[in-house]
Structures are given as structure tokens and as C-alpha cells.
CSV table of C-alpha atoms and ligand atoms in Angstrom, one decimal:
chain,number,residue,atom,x,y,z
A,1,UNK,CA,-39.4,16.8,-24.1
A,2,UNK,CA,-37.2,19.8,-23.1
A,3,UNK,CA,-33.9,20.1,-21.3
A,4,UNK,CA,-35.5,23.9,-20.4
A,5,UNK,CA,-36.9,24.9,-17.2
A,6,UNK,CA,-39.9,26.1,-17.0
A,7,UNK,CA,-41.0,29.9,-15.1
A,8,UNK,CA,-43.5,31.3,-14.2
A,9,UNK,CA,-44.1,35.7,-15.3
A,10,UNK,CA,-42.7,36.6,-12.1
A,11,UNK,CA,-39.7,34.3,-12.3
A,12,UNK,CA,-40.4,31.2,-10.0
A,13,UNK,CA,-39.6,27.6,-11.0
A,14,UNK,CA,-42.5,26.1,-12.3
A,15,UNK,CA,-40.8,22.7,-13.8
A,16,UNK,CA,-37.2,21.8,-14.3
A,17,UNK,CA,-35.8,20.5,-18.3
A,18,UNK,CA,-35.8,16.8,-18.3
A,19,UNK,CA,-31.8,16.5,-18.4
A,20,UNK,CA,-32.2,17.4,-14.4
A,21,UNK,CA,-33.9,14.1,-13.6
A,22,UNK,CA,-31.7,13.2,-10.5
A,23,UNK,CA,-30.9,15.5,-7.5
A,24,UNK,CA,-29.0,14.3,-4.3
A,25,UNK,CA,-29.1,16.0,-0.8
A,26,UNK,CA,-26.2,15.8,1.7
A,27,UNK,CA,-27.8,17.1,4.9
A,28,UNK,CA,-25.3,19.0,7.2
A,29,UNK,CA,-25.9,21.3,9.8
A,30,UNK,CA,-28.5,19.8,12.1
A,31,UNK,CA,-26.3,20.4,15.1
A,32,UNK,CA,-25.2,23.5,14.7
A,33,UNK,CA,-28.9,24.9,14.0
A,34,UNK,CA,-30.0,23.8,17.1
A,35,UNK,CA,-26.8,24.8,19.3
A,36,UNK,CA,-26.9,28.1,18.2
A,37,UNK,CA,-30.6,28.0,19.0
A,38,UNK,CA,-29.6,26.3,22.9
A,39,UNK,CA,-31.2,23.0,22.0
A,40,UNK,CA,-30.3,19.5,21.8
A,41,UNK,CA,-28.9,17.8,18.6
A,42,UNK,CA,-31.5,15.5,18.7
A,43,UNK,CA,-33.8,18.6,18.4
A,44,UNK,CA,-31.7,19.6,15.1
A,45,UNK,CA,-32.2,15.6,14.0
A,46,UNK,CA,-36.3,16.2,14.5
A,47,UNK,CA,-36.3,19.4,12.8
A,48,UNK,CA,-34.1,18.2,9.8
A,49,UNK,CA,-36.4,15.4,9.1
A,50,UNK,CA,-39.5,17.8,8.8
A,51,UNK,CA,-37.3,19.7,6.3
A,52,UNK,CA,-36.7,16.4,4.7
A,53,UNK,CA,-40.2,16.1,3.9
A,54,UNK,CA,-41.0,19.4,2.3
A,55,UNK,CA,-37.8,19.3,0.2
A,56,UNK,CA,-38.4,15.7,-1.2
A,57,UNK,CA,-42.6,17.0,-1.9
A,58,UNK,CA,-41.1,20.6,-3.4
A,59,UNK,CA,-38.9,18.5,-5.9
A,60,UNK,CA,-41.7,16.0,-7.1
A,61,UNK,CA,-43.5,19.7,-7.6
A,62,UNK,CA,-40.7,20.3,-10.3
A,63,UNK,CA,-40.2,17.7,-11.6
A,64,UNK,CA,-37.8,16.1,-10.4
A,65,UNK,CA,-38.1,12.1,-10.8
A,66,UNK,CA,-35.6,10.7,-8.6
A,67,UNK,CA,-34.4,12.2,-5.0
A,68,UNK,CA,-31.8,10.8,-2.9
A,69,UNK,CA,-30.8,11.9,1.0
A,70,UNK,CA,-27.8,11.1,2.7
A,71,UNK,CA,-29.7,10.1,6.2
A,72,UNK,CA,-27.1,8.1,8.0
A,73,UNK,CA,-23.6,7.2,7.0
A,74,UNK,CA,-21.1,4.3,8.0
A,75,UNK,CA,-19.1,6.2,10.1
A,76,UNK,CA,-22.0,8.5,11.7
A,77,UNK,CA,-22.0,4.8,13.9
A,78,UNK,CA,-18.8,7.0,15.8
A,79,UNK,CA,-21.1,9.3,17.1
A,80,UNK,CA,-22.3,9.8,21.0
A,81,UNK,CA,-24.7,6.4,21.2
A,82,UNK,CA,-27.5,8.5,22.0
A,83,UNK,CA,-27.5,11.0,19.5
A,84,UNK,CA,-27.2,7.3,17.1
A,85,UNK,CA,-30.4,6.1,18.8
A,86,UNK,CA,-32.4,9.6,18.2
A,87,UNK,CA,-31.2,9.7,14.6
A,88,UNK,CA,-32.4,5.7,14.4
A,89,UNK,CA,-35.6,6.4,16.2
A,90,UNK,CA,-36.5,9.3,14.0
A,91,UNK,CA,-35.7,7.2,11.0
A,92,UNK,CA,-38.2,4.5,12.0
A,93,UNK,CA,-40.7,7.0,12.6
A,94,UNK,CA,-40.9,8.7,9.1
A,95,UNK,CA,-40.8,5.2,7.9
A,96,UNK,CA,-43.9,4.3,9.9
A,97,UNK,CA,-45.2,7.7,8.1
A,98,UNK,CA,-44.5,6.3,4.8
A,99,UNK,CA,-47.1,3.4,5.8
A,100,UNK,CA,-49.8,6.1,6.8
A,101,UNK,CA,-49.7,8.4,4.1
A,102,UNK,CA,-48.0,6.5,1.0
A,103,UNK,CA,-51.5,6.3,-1.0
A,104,UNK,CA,-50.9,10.2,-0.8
A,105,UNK,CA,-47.2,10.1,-1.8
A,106,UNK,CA,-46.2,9.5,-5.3
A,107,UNK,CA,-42.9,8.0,-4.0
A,108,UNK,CA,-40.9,4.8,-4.2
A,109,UNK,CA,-38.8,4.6,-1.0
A,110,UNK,CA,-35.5,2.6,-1.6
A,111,UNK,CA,-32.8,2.5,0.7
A,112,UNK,CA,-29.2,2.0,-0.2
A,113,UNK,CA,-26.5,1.5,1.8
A,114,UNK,CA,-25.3,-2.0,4.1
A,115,UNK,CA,-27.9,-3.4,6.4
A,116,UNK,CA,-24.8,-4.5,8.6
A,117,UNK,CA,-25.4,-3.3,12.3
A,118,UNK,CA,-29.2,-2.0,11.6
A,119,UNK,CA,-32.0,-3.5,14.3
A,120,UNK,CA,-34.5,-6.0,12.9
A,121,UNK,CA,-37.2,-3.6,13.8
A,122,UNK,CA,-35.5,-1.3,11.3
A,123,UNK,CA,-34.8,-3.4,8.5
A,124,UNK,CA,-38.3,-5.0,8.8
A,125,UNK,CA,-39.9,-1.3,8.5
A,126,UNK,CA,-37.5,-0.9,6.0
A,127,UNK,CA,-38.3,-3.5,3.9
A,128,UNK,CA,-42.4,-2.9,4.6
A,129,UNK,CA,-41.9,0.6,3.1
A,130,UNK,CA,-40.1,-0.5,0.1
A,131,UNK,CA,-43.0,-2.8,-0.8
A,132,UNK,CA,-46.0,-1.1,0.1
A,133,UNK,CA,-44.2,1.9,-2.2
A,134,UNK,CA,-42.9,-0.6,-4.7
A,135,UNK,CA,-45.5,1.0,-7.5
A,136,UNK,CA,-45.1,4.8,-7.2
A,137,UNK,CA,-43.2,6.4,-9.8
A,138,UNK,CA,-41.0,8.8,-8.3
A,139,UNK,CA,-37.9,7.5,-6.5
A,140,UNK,CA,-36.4,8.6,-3.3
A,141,UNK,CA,-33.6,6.9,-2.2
A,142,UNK,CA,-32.8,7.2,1.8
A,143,UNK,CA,-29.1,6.4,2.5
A,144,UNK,CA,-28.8,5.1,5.8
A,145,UNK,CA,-26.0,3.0,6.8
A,146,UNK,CA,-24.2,3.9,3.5
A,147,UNK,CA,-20.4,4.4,2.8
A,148,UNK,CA,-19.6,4.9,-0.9
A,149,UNK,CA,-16.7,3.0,-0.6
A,150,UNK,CA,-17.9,0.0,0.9
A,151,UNK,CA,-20.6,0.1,-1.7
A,152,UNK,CA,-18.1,0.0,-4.1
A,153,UNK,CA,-15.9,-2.8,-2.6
A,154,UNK,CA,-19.0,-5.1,-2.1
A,155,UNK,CA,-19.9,-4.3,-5.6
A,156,UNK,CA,-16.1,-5.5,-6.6
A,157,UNK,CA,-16.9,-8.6,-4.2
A,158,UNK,CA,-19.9,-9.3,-5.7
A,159,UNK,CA,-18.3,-9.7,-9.0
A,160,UNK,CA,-15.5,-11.7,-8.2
A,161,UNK,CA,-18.2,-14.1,-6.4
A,162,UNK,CA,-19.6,-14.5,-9.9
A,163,UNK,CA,-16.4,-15.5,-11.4
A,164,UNK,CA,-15.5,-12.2,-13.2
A,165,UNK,CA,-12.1,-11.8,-14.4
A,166,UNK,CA,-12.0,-8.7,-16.2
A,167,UNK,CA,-14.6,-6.0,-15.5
A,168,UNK,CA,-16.2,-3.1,-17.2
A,169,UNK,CA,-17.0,0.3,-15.7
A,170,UNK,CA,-21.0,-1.1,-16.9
A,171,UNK,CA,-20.5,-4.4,-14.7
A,172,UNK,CA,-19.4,-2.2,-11.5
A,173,UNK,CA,-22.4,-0.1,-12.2
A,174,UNK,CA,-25.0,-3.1,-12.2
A,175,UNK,CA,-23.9,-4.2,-8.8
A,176,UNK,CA,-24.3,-0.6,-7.0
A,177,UNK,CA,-27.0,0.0,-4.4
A,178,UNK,CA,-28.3,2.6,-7.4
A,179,UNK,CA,-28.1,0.2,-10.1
A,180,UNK,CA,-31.7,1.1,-11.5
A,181,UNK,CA,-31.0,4.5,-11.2
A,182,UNK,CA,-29.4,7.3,-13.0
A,183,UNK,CA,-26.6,9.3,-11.7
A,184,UNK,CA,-27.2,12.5,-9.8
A,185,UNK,CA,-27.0,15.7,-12.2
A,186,UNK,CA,-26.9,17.6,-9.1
A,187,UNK,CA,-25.6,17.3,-5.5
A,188,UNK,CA,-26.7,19.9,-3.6
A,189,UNK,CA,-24.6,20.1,0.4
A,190,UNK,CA,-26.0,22.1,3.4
A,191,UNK,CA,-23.6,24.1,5.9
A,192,UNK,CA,-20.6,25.3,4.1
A,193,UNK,CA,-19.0,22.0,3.9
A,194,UNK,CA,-17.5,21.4,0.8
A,195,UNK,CA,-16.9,18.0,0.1
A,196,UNK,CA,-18.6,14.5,-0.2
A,197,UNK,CA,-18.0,12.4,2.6
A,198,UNK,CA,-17.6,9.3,0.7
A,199,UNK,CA,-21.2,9.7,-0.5
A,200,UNK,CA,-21.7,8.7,-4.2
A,201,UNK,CA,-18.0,9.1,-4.8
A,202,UNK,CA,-18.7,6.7,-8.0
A,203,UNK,CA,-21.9,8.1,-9.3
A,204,UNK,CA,-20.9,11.6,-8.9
A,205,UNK,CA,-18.1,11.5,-12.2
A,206,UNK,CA,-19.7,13.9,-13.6
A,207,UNK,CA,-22.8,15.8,-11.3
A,208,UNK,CA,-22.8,19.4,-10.4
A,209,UNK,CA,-22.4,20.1,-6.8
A,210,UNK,CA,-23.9,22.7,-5.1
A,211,UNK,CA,-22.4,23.9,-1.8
A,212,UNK,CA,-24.6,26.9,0.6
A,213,UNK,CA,-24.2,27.6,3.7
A,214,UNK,CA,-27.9,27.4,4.4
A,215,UNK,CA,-27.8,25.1,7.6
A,216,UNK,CA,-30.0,21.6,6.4
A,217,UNK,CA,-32.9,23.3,9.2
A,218,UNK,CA,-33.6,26.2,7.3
A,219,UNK,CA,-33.4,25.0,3.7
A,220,UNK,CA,-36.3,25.9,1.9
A,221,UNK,CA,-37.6,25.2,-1.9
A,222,UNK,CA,-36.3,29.0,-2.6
A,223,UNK,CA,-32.6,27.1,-2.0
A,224,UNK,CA,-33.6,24.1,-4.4
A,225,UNK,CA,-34.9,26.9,-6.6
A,226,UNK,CA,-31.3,28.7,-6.4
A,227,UNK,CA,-29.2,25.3,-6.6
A,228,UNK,CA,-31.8,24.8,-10.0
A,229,UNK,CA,-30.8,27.7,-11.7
A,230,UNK,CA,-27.2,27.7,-10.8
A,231,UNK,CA,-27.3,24.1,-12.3
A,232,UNK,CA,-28.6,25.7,-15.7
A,233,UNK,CA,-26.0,28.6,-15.8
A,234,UNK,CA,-23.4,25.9,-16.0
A,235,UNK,CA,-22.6,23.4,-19.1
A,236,UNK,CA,-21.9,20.4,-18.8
A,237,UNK,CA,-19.5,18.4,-21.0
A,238,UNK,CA,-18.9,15.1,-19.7
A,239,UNK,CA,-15.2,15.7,-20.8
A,240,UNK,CA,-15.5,16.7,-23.8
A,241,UNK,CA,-15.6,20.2,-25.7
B,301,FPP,C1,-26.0,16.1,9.5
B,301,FPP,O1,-26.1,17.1,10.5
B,301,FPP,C2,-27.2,15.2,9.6
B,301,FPP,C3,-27.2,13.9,9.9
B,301,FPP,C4,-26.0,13.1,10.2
B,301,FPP,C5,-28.4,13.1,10.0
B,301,FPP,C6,-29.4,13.5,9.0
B,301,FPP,C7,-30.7,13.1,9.5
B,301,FPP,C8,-31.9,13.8,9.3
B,301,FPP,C9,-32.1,15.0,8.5
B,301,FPP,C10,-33.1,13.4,10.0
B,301,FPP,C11,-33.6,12.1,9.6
B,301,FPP,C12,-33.7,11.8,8.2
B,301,FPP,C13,-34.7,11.2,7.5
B,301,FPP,C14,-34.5,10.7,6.2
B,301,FPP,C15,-36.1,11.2,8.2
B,301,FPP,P1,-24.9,17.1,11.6
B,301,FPP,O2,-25.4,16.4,12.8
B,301,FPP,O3,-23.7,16.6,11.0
B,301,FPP,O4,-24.8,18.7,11.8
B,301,FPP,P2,-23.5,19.4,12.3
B,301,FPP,O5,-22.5,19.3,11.2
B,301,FPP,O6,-24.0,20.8,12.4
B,301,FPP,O7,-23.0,18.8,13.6
């Protein structure tokens, strides 16, 4: 057990320190990648899931035990109903990926967010890729159709359903789509944005966050690599000294 990274004679990130066990990925910039390249957003959409991919295999190569991607919020529903639809098809399509190649991939897809509004095609495949996954030791959680905030009032609903009266930060904690897992020690956004979108709001207390201006198209695993070791320049004191 060490909280060092590990790298390699020439410098390169060969294994993060087993404090980083949990890094979370808000993907921005999908759109204007492919504007300023004269395409569709939809285009942006297919590219950013390819990138997906690589970044979520780059951080099982480092270690990194639990992944989670901001693929579709609550209020991404206010988009144009066609770029919805693209975003909602490509989603289905990786899933049915996950169902090809998951005795290949070491991950245990989990989705968190409300299933509220989401086809029954969806939620089936959904609920397929969870299972057929359900033994692989890394986890990546997808969330689509997530809104921290209504997590956290269904979590508060959930709790009063059960007859609580006064609650403890660990009850609220139990009932949240990430219950089994620990929170993020990093939060790493794409294009220049530089704030959280009512992603993770109660899980994030204490993470690092990580802003570039890298548009989510072109990150690469030399950007994870950069948002690492940024991670261990700072310390982290949970409030205390
Ligand atoms: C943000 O870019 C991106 C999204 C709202 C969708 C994210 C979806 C993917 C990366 C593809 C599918 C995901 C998976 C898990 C297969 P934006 O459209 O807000 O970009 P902009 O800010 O430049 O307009």
C-alpha cells in the first residue's frame, strides 16, 4: 500500500498512490469541437463517446478503481429533441458494446441518476449491462439522467418514507445513487467551464477539481496524466490543519 504514484525513468505515470481511488469526468465541449470543425453536434456526441472509452481503459491502466462520467443530465432534457435522441441513441449503442466486449472489460457498469423519462429499450439495456457486468471489479459509473439535487431530495424522501426523524450525514449517504462507492478525490471538467452543474454537489465536500480547457474530443491520457499530478502537488486536509 502507497498513497505514491508510481513513474516510469522518463517521467510517465505508470500507477497512481491508492488515496486516488475515485476520479469523475464532467464531459464539456462536444459541440464546440465539432462546430469549429463545420460538423454537427451529433458528430461531437459520436466522437466524445470514443474518447470516453480510451479515458475510462487509460485509468483502469493506472489504477484507478472507480470511474464516473457525467453522460446526460436532468436538464440536458431542454436541449433541441434531436440532438436528445443522438445523445440517447449513442448511449444505447455503447451499452450494446458493453454486452459484446464485457468478458474483455474489467468493468462494472452502474448507472446513477432517475430512470424518470428514459425509454424501456434504454432501461432494459441498462439493466442487462449492469448484470452481465455485475462481477468485474472496477467500477464505472455512467450518469445519465442525473441531477445532484434531485438525488439528494429523493434520498431525503426516501428517508422520511422509512419513518426517520432525525438524520445523520451517514443516513443521507446510504440512500445516494453512489452509496457503495467512495467519494471522488478528483473531478476533472473539460472546456474551460468552471463549475459543477449540479453534478455530485454532495459527494464532492471535499474532491479536487480539475478545470482545462482541453475540449472533451481531444482529451487524451497525457490530460489524465496532468490532472494526476496536479492532484499530488496539492494537500488535502479535509478541514483540518
Ligand atoms: C457536453 O458537451 C456533453 C454532453 C452533454 C453529452 C456527453 C455525451 C458523450 C460524451 C457521449 C456519450 C457518452 C457515453 C457514456 C457513451 P456539450 O454538448 O455541452 O458541448 P458544448 O458545451 O461545447 O456545447
Amino acid at each position: 500500500m502507497s498513497n505514491s504514484p508510481v513513474y516510469d525513468g522518463n517521467g510517465k505515470l505508470i500507477k497512481v498512490g491508492d488515496d486516488l481511488r475515485h476520479i469523475a469526468f464532467i464531459m464539456d465541449g462536444n459541440g464546440r469541437w465539432a462546430k469549429a470543425r463545420g460538423r454537427s453536434r451529433a458528430y461531437g456526441h459520436t466522437e466524445g463517446a470514443k474518447v470516453f472509452e480510451k479515458i475510462v481503459d487509460y485509468c483502469g491502466k493506472i489504477g484507478i478503481k472507480y470511474v464516473t462520467v457525467y453522460a446526460f443530465s436532468t436538464e440536458n432534457w431542454k436541449r433541441p429533441k434531436r440532438e436528445v435522441d443522438k445523445i440517447m441513441s449513442l448511449l444505447e449503442r455503447y451499452i450494446e458494446r458493453l454486452f459484446e466486449r464485457y468478458s474483455e472489460y474489467d468493468v462494472r457498469v452502474k448507472f446513477i441518476g432517475t430512470k424518470d423519462g428514459l425509454s424501456e429499450k434504454l432501461i432494459e439495456k441498462m439493466e442487462r449491462a449492469e448484470k452481465v457486468t455485475e462481477k468485474n471489479p472496477r467500477i464505472l459509473n455512467i450518469a445519465l439522467n442525473y441531477g445532484s439535487r434531485e438525488e439528494i431530495v429523493s434520498a431525503f424522501n426516501r428517508l422520511i418514507q422509512k419513518g426517520y426523524v432525525n438524520i445523520t450525514e451517514e443516513d443521507i449517504q446510504k440512500e445516494l445513487y453512489t452509496a457503495s462507492c467512495p467519494d471522488p478525490d478528483l473531478i476533472v471538467r473539460t472546456a474551460g467551464e468552471e463549475r459543477l452543474s449540479n453534478f455530485l454537489l454532495w459527494q464532492a465536500a471535499y474532491s479536487e477539481l480539475y478545470f482545462t480547457d482541453t475540449l472533451w474530443p481531444d482529451l487524451a491520457a497525457e490530460d489524465v496524466e496532468r490532472a494526476v499530478s496536479e492532484y499530488y502537488r496539492r494537500t488535502r486536509r479535509y478541514g483540518g490543519l
